[in-house]
Structure formats: C-alpha cells, structure tokens
Amino acid sequence: ELIRGAHDAWSGWLCVLVVGLCAGMMAGVIDIGATWLTDLKFGLCPSAFYLNKEQCCWSSNETVIDISGNCSLWLTWAEVMGFSKHESGAPAYMGLYFFYTLWALLFATLSASLVRMFAPYACGSGIPEIKTILSGFIIRGYLGKWTLLIKSVSIMLAVAAGLSLGKEGPMVHMACCTGNILAYLFPKYGKNEAKKREILSAASAAGVSVAFGAPIGGVLFSLEEVSYYFPLKTLWRSFFCALIAAFVLQSINPFGNEHSVLFYVEYNNPWLFFELVPFLILGIIGGLLGALFIRCNIYWCRFRKSSRLGQYPVTEVILVTLMTSLLAYPNKYTRMNTSELIYLLFSQCGVTNQEEICDYTNRNFTNVNQAVNIAEAGPGVYAAMWELGLALVFKMIITIFTFGMKIPAGLFIPSLAMGAIVGRMVGIGMEQIVYSYHGESLPWFFRGECAQEESCITPGLYAMVGAAAVLGGVTRMTVSLVVIMFELTGGVRYIVPLMAAAMASKWVGDALGRMGIYDAHISLNGYPFLDIKDEFSHTTLAADVMQPQSNEPLSVFTQGSMTLGEVEEILNSTDHNGFPIIISTESQYLVGFVLRRDLVLAIKALRNRMEDVSPDALVLFTTSPSTDSHLLGHNSLGEGGSNPVCPLQFSKIVDLSPVTIADKTPMETVVDMFRKLGLRQTLVTHNGRLLGIITKKDVLRHIKRMDNEDPESILFN
Amino acid sequence: ELIRGAHDAWSGWLCVLVVGLCAGMMAGVIDIGATWLTDLKFGLCPSAFYLNKEQCCWSSNETVIDISGNCSLWLTWAEVMGFSKHESGAPAYMGLYFFYTLWALLFATLSASLVRMFAPYACGSGIPEIKTILSGFIIRGYLGKWTLLIKSVSIMLAVAAGLSLGKEGPMVHMACCTGNILAYLFPKYGKNEAKKREILSAASAAGVSVAFGAPIGGVLFSLEEVSYYFPLKTLWRSFFCALIAAFVLQSINPFGNEHSVLFYVEYNNPWLFFELVPFLILGIIGGLLGALFIRCNIYWCRFRKSSRLGQYPVTEVILVTLMTSLLAYPNKYTRMNTSELIYLLFSQCGVTNQEEICDYTNRNFTNVNQAVNIAEAGPGVYAAMWELGLALVFKMIITIFTFGMKIPAGLFIPSLAMGAIVGRMVGIGMEQIVYSYHGESLPWFFRGECAQEESCITPGLYAMVGAAAVLGGVTRMTVSLVVIMFELTGGVRYIVPLMAAAMASKWVGDALGRMGIYDAHISLNGYPFLDIKDEFSHTTLAADVMQPQSNEPLSVFTQGSMTLGEVEEILNSTDHNGFPIIISTESQYLVGFVLRRDLVLAIKALRNRMEDVSPDALVLFTTSPSTDSHLLGHNSLGEGGSNPVCPLQFSKIVDLSPVTIADKTPMETVVDMFRKLGLRQTLVTHNGRLLGIITKKDVLRHIKRMDNEDPESILFN
C-alpha cells in the first residue's frame, strides 16, 4: 500500500530515469553498430570480424599506425582480394570503389526494404510527426515497438550506406518511442494522453542529448522546437532525463573520445570584433542556403507524392544510393564519414593536424604550444578549396533528394556539413585577405589585433559559425541551436559569433519562406498542427468560423425529448465526433456535450444488457426532471426496467462543462484558447443559446484560408 | 511612413537591444562603484582618490605587490593615521577596525535613509514583486525611474557596508526598471501591459546575465523562476537581450578578469563516481539549511511586520550593520568581500594559491603542471576549518536578519557563500578520509582511482557543489541553477554533480517546506500570485467557489430595463470591479460584462456633455431592441437627445464575449484557465443562465482555504 503510494508519487521520476537509461543505451548501440557497418564498406578485421577499424587496430598492440589510421590487422577489401598493402594503382582503387558501392547498395536496399515491409512509420526524421503528436494529434503505432526496432536497424544501415543523412533526428524519434513504450509500465502516464506527452517531451530532450551530447541544448530543443505544452515541472524532469541519457552514453563511450563533446575544438585565438562582419555574412549565406534547400526539398517531395515515383520507394532509394556512392567516392571530403568531415573542418591547423587543408607555405610546427603564424595558403589549400566547393554542391543536391525518401533520415549532420564547408571556405578567404594586407598596409580595423606575425583568423571557427548558420537556416532553431552548437564544440567563448550568425540566418530565412523544414513537412503532409509560434492577426469573429454557417442545421440532441431511434439516425447520418445537448429545439439553451464514442459504446452496452430495446424509448441526457420528461409522469427515470417506454438514462456520459464562447469573441482569442487549453472543439453561444460549434479542424482551415492557402489540404484521422 | 512601418516591426528587437545595452552599462557602473566603496572601508589611494585598490596599485607600476594585494601607493587607514606600513600591533588593528565599522555604519545609514526618503520600493531583492507583476498584477511605481536611481545608489552602499547581502537579485529588479522605462519609448510596448511584460521577461534575463555573466542561465531563470507567460518568440529575444547585456558588461570589464565568467575554476582531476554520495549528502545539507533559513527568515519578517520594529527601519539597519561589522572584522573569512571568499573556496590548492586553507604538510609546489599529491592537512587547514565554521554560523544568522530589511538586498551571494563554506569543509573532510585510508587499506570503491599518490579529491569542487545545493535549497531553482553555476564557474564537466546536489536539495527542501524564499515572501506580503507550478488537486466544482454562495444576491445589470439611478446605486453600494449584464432578472440569460472603470468613465463623460441627465433615464447595454425597450416604443435609441427619458446607450463599453464556464466545471480546469488565459474573472452559468462569478481573488482564497491557510491574507490593490 505504502509502496504503491510512493510508486505513484515517484513514478514520474522513475519513468524519466528509465527512459534516460534506455535512450542512452540505445544511442550507444546505434553508434557502435553504425561505425562497424561504415567501416565494413572499406575493409574487414579478419581476426575478429565484429570489431571496427579503430578497435581492430587497438587490439593489435601496434604502436605505429600510419596516417590514414590503418594497421596491419585491418585489411581493406583491396588487400582481402590479394593486392599488396601499399599498392595504389588503378586496380586496387577500382576494387575499393567497387566494394564501397556494393556495400552501400546492399545496406540501402536492406534499410529501405525493412522500412517498407515492417514499419512504414520508421521513415524520415520523425520530428514533424512528433511535433504533431505533442500538439494533441494521435497517430496510432507511430511510437510503437516495431517502429523503434526497425528504425534502429535501418538507421544504422542508412548511415553506413553513406547516404547524405544523419542519425540525430531519428534518434529523437527513437527516444520518443522508448518513452512511449516505457510509459505503459507506469499507469499514471500510460493511461493519460496528456501526462504521456510530458514523458514524450522529456524523451525528445534525451534524444537530442544523446545525439549531440548536449543535455541543456536537448531540453531547449524540446522546449523550443518539439513540445507544444511545456509545464515548468516538466522542464526539470526533462533535464534529468537528458542528463541521465548523456551520462549513460558517455559511460558507454562509443566514440572513444575523452571529451564529453562530439566535436571538441579549442582555438588559440579569441575572435575579434570586426570578425562579426564575416560572421553575419555567413549567417546570411546560411539563411539563403537553408531557404533554398527547403524550397527545393518541398518541391521534390510534392512531386514524389503526386507522381508515380511514390510507388517505388525502394527503387528510389537504390538509385539515390548509387548516385551518392558513385559521386562521393572520388572526392576525399565526401567519401569520409560526414562527422569526421565536420570535425576536420572545425579543427584548427596545428601540429596534430597535417591535413591538406592545413598546407600553408612557410609554416612549420615543431611545438604544440607554438603560436600559429599567419601564412600564405599552399597548393594543398587551393586543391582543398576546389574539392570542398564540389563537395558542397554535391551535398546540397543529394540531400534535397535524400530527405523525404522512405528510409530513416535526419538533417542535422548534412546541414552542419554544408555549413562547415561554406564557413571554412569563407574563413580561408578571410585569412588570405588579412595575409595579403599583412604588415604595413593593414586597414585600420585590422590593425592592433592582427599586426603581429601571429595568425588572428581561425578558419575552423568560421566553419563552426557557418555550420550553425546553415542549420539555423534549415530548421529555424534559435536559442537551442546556439546552445547545442556550444555544447557540441565546447566553445564557451564563441556564443556571441554563433548568436550573430543564427540571428542573421533566421531573419534571412524567415524573409524568404516563413516555415522551417519541419513545419514545411507538417504542412506538406497536412497534419493538423496549430502552430503555437504564429500570431493570428486577423479580425474575424467566432461567428464567422463556426459550423453551421447560415441556414444549415446543426446536429444536436435535446436533453429529454428524443427517442433512441432519432438519436441513432443522427449518429448514422453524420460523422461528427460529438454532439451538443440542448434543453429543447425551441429554446436552444445549452446543457452539455456528448462524444460520439461514448454514446455508441453506451448504446452497445445497453443492447448487450437488454435484448429488446425499443427504438421508441426516450433518451434522457439529464437527471433533473425537465418539462419534457413530465410527460412521462409516472414512469420511473432509472434504467434497467423492461418496460419498453421506460426512458434510457444517458446522463452519465454527458460532459456538463463544455468550453463555450460567445459568438462575438474575436478569433484571436479563440485560437489562443485552442492552443493554450488544448481544445478539440468549443461551442458558440449567444446569450446562452447554442449557435454552433468550432472544431480544431475549422480553426486550422480558417487560418489556411486567411493565409490564402488551400484549406482542404488538412488531413484528419 | 516606411520608416515607421519598419520601426514598428523592429521595435521589439530595438527595444531589447537598448534594454540590453543599458542593463550592461548599469551593471558595470554598479560593479565599479561597489568595489570602490568597499575598498574605501580599508584605505585610500591618496594620489587619485577615485581609484580602487586594484587600479591604484596598477597605476603605481610596481612589480612587487605583497601578498595581501597592497602596494605603496595604496594607504590603509592605519597608515593614513600615521602608523607605519608593517606595524601590526593592537593600535593599528584597532584603527583599522574602527574605520571599517565607521564606514560600514555610514554607508548603511545612507543607504537606508535614501530608500526610506525617496523610494520605499527600492528595498529587498525585488524578485517576489517582479514575479507578481509578471503574473498580471500592477504595482504602480515599482519599476519607475526613482526606484531605479535610488536602488542603484543604495545597493552600492549596502554592498560596501559589508552587510550579508548580494547585488544580484537587485540587479534583476534594476534591469526590469530599465526595461519598463525604455518600453515607453516604443509605443507598441509602452501602451500594452501584456506586451510590456515580454520586455520585462527579457530584462530580467538580462539582469541575471549581467549579475553572473550567465546569459543562458539568465534566460532559463527568467523562464523558470520569474516569468509567468513565456511565449516562445520571447525566448529568442530574451536570449538576445541577455547576451547583449553580458557582452557590454564584459567590454566594460569591471573585474579586470580575463575570463568571461565570475568564478572561473579549473580542476586537474575529474570527479569520481563514488563522489556522488558526498555530493548527494551536500544536497541534503543544502536543502536542510535552505528550509531552515526560509523558516527563520519568514518568522523574523512576520515579527517585524507585527511588532513596533517595523516602524524604525533605519535604526534596524544601523543595528544590524553594527553587529555585522563588529563580528565580521575579526574573522578573516567574513571580513573579506563575499565574492572573494566564494572564489577562494572554489579554487583548488596549487602554486598560485598559498592561502591558509591550502596549508598541507608534505606538499611543495614548484611547477604549475605538477600533479597535486594527496597530503595530510596542516595546522593552517585546521585553523581555517574553525574559522570557516564560525563564518558559516555567523553568515547564516546575520543573513536571516538582513534579508527583509528596508535596504536593497539579494540572496544569491550569501547563499552561495554559505554553501561554499559547507562544501569546502565536507571536501576537506573527504580528502582527509581518503588520505587516512591511503595506501593498502583503501576501501574497494576508492581503489583504482585513488590508489596513486595523486590527490583524487578536490575540495574546491565540493565547495562549488555545496554552493549550488544551498542556493537550490533557498530559492528552489532547478535547471536555471545548474546552468547558472556552470556558466558562473566554466565547469562544463561538472554538470552531473551539480545536478545531483540540486535535485537532492530541492527534494529535501520541498519536503520540509513547500515554498522557496521568493514564494514565501510573496505569500508573506499577500500578493495575489497564482502559482503556475502548483498542481490543484482538489475535486471542488466551480459552483462551490463562485460568488454569491446561496441566498445572497449577485450585483448585475439588466440589458435594457434599469435606470441610471439604479445603476449608480449599485455602483455606489458595491465595490466589484465589473458587473455581468443579463437579459432580464426573470430569465437571467447572460449578455455580457461591463467593467466598473468603463461604466464610471462613461457616466462621467455623459454628465460632462449633458448638464442634466435624469436619473430616471433608461440605461441600455444592448443595441438590439429587446422586449423591455419595446416599452419605450417611439423613442429613438440613439444617444445625444435632450429628452430626459431618452435611453442612454452604453452598449459600446460592454464586453460581449466574457469568458464563461458551466457550474459543474471542476476547479482544476478553472484554475488552469485562470493561469493559462490570464483571466481576472469568469462568469458561471447553468444552461445559459447566469449563476455567479469567480474572480482571481476567489480562486486564490479557495486555494488557500483548501491548503488550510488563512484565505484573508491576500491583498488586492
């Protein structure tokens, strides 16, 4: 008894604890699985096939690992086929190319087939749908165990296939599935949709938290982007959940990374005030790229929906994978794992980083603590610039076609990669400008800070800012974006640049297209989502929106003068989800509201109990003897008698406190009430008389009509 | 024209930009002023009296500054009086003691007098009042320019007087004053209370941001603790405002601190898993101390209110200051600035820190990078433990008496200091336990991690965790507390320990007393604040709460059958803020609602226009001709005629869409509507007939009654 009481009080915390633990473990498994599969495209660890490249090389105890990270125990497919280790001719290259493409096609086909056969809901990032679910709409099975299982497996395969997608968005969806499944273990949450949404909010925070190792960013993302209602006590629980998940993932340590952040960066130099100008320019570019991406992607998704292409999802995936792997392999920057690319672009040149993009003339590193001096770009940098430019174009185009296919696909990583490429290129440009003015002829705003030989421009920082800008342009996130970026990189000092770029990107993006990618996909799919951020600024009244408009009759029940036959006829001839109850057809004064579901169940239960229920029996929706029921005078009002004219007592299923509004209420207020109170319908009255009803669908249609969009595009269950 | 349009669209951003700039500058001025005044208690810079000690010593170009930070240019009062620099006998000590006390009394008296004479609202931290204001209550002048000016000056004086208070809470109040004043420059915000609250939310975020250098923490504080409604678009603007303010303050750089965080710490060792146990214990201690503090402080404040003590606020301040400075001076840890104390306790022992609390035997530092080895505490540590213990007791007691006096006073810094003392003591204890088991006999959970000679326990980290725990216990903040602590110290790695302590502290605190210090002060002062975080879990119905209960009549107007005389009589005989309008006294069907203010103004305007308004003139609250107005048949319904029986048309001031609820609505739903829609009253109907009215006051009283508290303690304007 005591245990049950404590269990009830603590079940919320226990539930988010379990959700956090499971989300962390799930993320760990997926990270490990995806890495192993990705490495399988390049080679194999013959001594222990279940190890990935890094683990395989660890197990070999070799101290010298060559620059590409290969070791003797790890065999590339070229070596497996019998080519020697250092052979680099066309046959070896072609062999690797062939295996790379073959594995990619295999993974992608498997992934798409799994989704198509077992869990169609597992496709996409899932964030638009979760937003819709949290706003009160129910999609059965969307957060079920099959979706979770299939999505986990197929996201690993999709990532390993080298498609231009990330596993971060799907991780939010999978965390929400975990939350939904585990909520059923706790009766307080499993049985109450509103309470369950609190768990889902916490789970989505945990999802972002494990995806990026950013617990605070996760909570803010859940608050800003995903959740609809966010009671403050949920904030604390979500934070707890996100932190537990991040902690578990960190303990599993799938990346073998000492730092708890994904792309840990540390720059020697602070940013300079005049650098705000290029940062703002990056923000503008990010906003432009984001808006362009959204427009093209929505155009393509609409085409897919309307054409015959939509009928061949697996074929589409195979074709896109083929294009991706054929085009990606030749370019070093697209061949590598996208996370590695981002990390490379974020990092600053130094002793530990001898990549092509760090090939400067007159710069030799001998000591870790040595200051980086300003230098002219060498041929490696110029080559890298070309390759990066091509990579950007390729990523942009292929991601437009990838996002929206019937496989699990997130957008964070591709957006970050595009942004990082743009940023790094701008950063190198800035650096070379400063280098060319270097010395005496430096303009006034550089002087002082850049006068010394030390480099004052860090291209890696530009990559970071650019990544934030493009991600902001695509998703239109704001605070959560800045916090995620800063948790992702550990760059506490760079909040101001990140903020400047995110702001510029958001403004430019909003000017070119109101909706972020998630809202655009919600709108594309016609989900009934009442955006909490849009302001309703029209001056229409409730009377203009309510159903029925003029002349048409409203389907209502009277409280005590209708027979079962009449009630059933109304039930059969309409498809409304509920019906208002009025005193009488003459007076129209409102009594209450009854849901179709409850009424159908009550009638069915009645028929089960009593064999012969006369359709002429009077249906009572009230307990108080009204004028109408006086007609029946001597009949008892209770149910259960076998007298066929005995009235049927249905008052228990009537909601006696429906939300009502006056007909003169401005729609602005009505929309506000729908959002804040989470209403599904409200009754419109004038001086106490029922005039009509406004449902959520009516509100959504009205908003669409006011915005000159097609009001019929909204789906309802 | 175009400019005005753009101005309107951008005014929100412009307004928060200006607020951010001003808040940052204000904070800079106050920081500089408070430091200068604080140093004045100890000595003077004769060459340039306007410099504080640090600046004075900088200007001297001396390279060697002795350990206490003194330099030859800076003269302590003992030196000014003619004692030599290194004399440390009783007379010099007494001289310093005397000046310290004298200056403290002078500052405190001045501060209290300023508040008493010019701006009584400038006292306290201001956060309870701002919470109330943001919930919709209006306190005229609370955010005015006089309050701002006087509070700025007197907080500097109060801090300099060495009282146990902080300037962080008042800074939130002052930032809100800035926001309120500047909002009047933007018509969109100045004229709309609801819009102005958005600016105030942003301003309070800026206040915390400048107080701690924590922009993200500031936004979360505003969201979690201060704001009532927090639309998501406000989040982004608040973040912008907070960031601008932090950036401006950082550019002013009042602390001369290279890091942008207030108490920058860097520990060599990570925390260990088993340390969660002492961290949780610290959390429990923090919760206990917090609850004890709240209870004692509220008891004392209630005593002050009810006794004659409340009539002598300045005397009270002088007495408390006298006690504070007499008791604080002899103990090194209470004599120093509280911020310095916190910084000292947070820091780890090392080469740069040779204080008494770092006096370990067998430990010599020669190199910055050398690992800190585990060592036995020396006599200095033991002495410090005693002094810290005394300081804790002193701080605890004196803060109980200080918070609530009629001077500006914040609680953050004293709470952090108490917590840091407890934490450091526990940390040193843990360290010595580990030392005593050091070697072979280490228990299993220490082994591995603590087996080496290197110290695995960092007492500074315990101080940080303890500070978070006590602050959490006092204010019951959660997410914002963790984020502020981590931004305050830059300790990204320590989120989990901070979170664990904050959770334990919150749970223990909530178990011992439901309300945090701010809510307790709101309740003490009887502000009409409907807490958004409390769940209303009783099963009462709207009908149980509405006014009038049984038999008593409800003051209503009928839409077309009352004379001006009758209306005025009702106006004079009641003090309701508004009146429902019904069709007729027989039918009771609801038409609308009219506010007393509007009605009084309308009648006054009428009397100004027409000299002789007959009290027998019919008052019409409707435009549609009702049955009652049919009686007047041939009379025109328009106003302006001089015919004394011509009805007076008041329909324009009637709100035709008042919020109504059914009498059977559960109070849980009603409370939810009041919170989410920000209602002041709602009308209760049954089948369209008006039964009564529920005002915010009724709801608050009902909640108090349900919680067995005195329902009459609530004030209303």
Coordinates of N, CA and C in Angstrom, one line a residue, chain B residues 7 11 15-16 18-19 175-193 195-200:
Chain B
H7 N 10.0 50.6 -38.2 CA 10.2 50.8 -36.7 C 9.3 49.9 -35.9
S11 N 10.6 47.2 -33.6 CA 10.7 47.9 -32.3 C 11.0 46.9 -31.2
C15 N 14.0 47.5 -28.9 CA 13.8 47.7 -27.5 C 14.7 46.8 -26.7
V16 N 14.7 45.5 -27.0 CA 15.5 44.6 -26.2 C 17.0 44.9 -26.3
V18 N 18.3 48.0 -26.8 CA 18.6 49.1 -25.9 C 18.5 48.7 -24.4
V19 N 17.6 47.8 -24.1 CA 17.5 47.4 -22.7 C 18.8 46.6 -22.3
A175 N 17.3 45.9 -13.8 CA 17.2 45.6 -15.2 C 15.7 45.7 -15.6
C176 N 14.8 45.3 -14.8 CA 13.4 45.4 -15.1 C 12.9 46.8 -15.1
C177 N 13.5 47.6 -14.2 CA 13.2 49.1 -14.2 C 13.6 49.7 -15.5
T178 N 14.8 49.3 -15.9 CA 15.3 49.8 -17.2 C 14.4 49.4 -18.3
G179 N 14.0 48.2 -18.3 CA 13.1 47.7 -19.3 C 11.8 48.4 -19.3
N180 N 11.3 48.6 -18.2 CA 10.0 49.3 -18.0 C 10.1 50.7 -18.5
I181 N 11.1 51.4 -18.2 CA 11.3 52.8 -18.6 C 11.5 52.9 -20.1
L182 N 12.4 52.0 -20.6 CA 12.6 52.1 -22.0 C 11.5 51.7 -22.9
A183 N 10.6 50.8 -22.3 CA 9.5 50.3 -23.1 C 8.6 51.5 -23.5
Y184 N 8.6 52.6 -22.7 CA 7.7 53.7 -23.0 C 8.2 54.5 -24.3
L185 N 9.4 54.2 -24.7 CA 9.9 54.8 -25.9 C 9.3 54.1 -27.1
F186 N 8.8 52.9 -26.9 CA 8.3 52.2 -28.0 C 6.8 52.0 -27.8
P187 N 6.0 52.8 -28.6 CA 4.5 52.8 -28.3 C 3.9 51.4 -28.3
K188 N 4.4 50.5 -29.1 CA 3.9 49.1 -29.2 C 3.9 48.4 -27.8
Y189 N 5.0 48.8 -27.1 CA 5.2 48.1 -25.8 C 4.8 48.9 -24.6
G190 N 5.0 50.2 -24.7 CA 4.6 51.1 -23.6 C 3.1 51.1 -23.3
K191 N 2.3 50.9 -24.3 CA 0.9 51.1 -24.1 C 0.1 49.8 -23.9
N192 N 0.8 48.7 -24.0 CA 0.2 47.4 -23.9 C 0.8 46.7 -22.7
E193 N 0.1 46.4 -21.6 CA 0.7 45.8 -20.5 C 1.2 44.4 -20.8
K195 N 2.3 43.2 -23.7 CA 3.5 43.3 -24.4 C 4.7 43.8 -23.6
K196 N 4.3 44.7 -22.7 CA 5.4 45.2 -21.8 C 6.0 44.1 -21.0
R197 N 5.1 43.2 -20.6 CA 5.6 42.0 -19.8 C 6.7 41.2 -20.6
E198 N 6.5 41.2 -21.9 CA 7.5 40.4 -22.7 C 8.9 41.1 -22.5
I199 N 8.9 42.5 -22.6 CA 10.1 43.2 -22.4 C 10.7 43.0 -21.0
L200 N 9.8 42.9 -20.0 CA 10.2 42.7 -18.6 C 10.9 41.3 -18.5

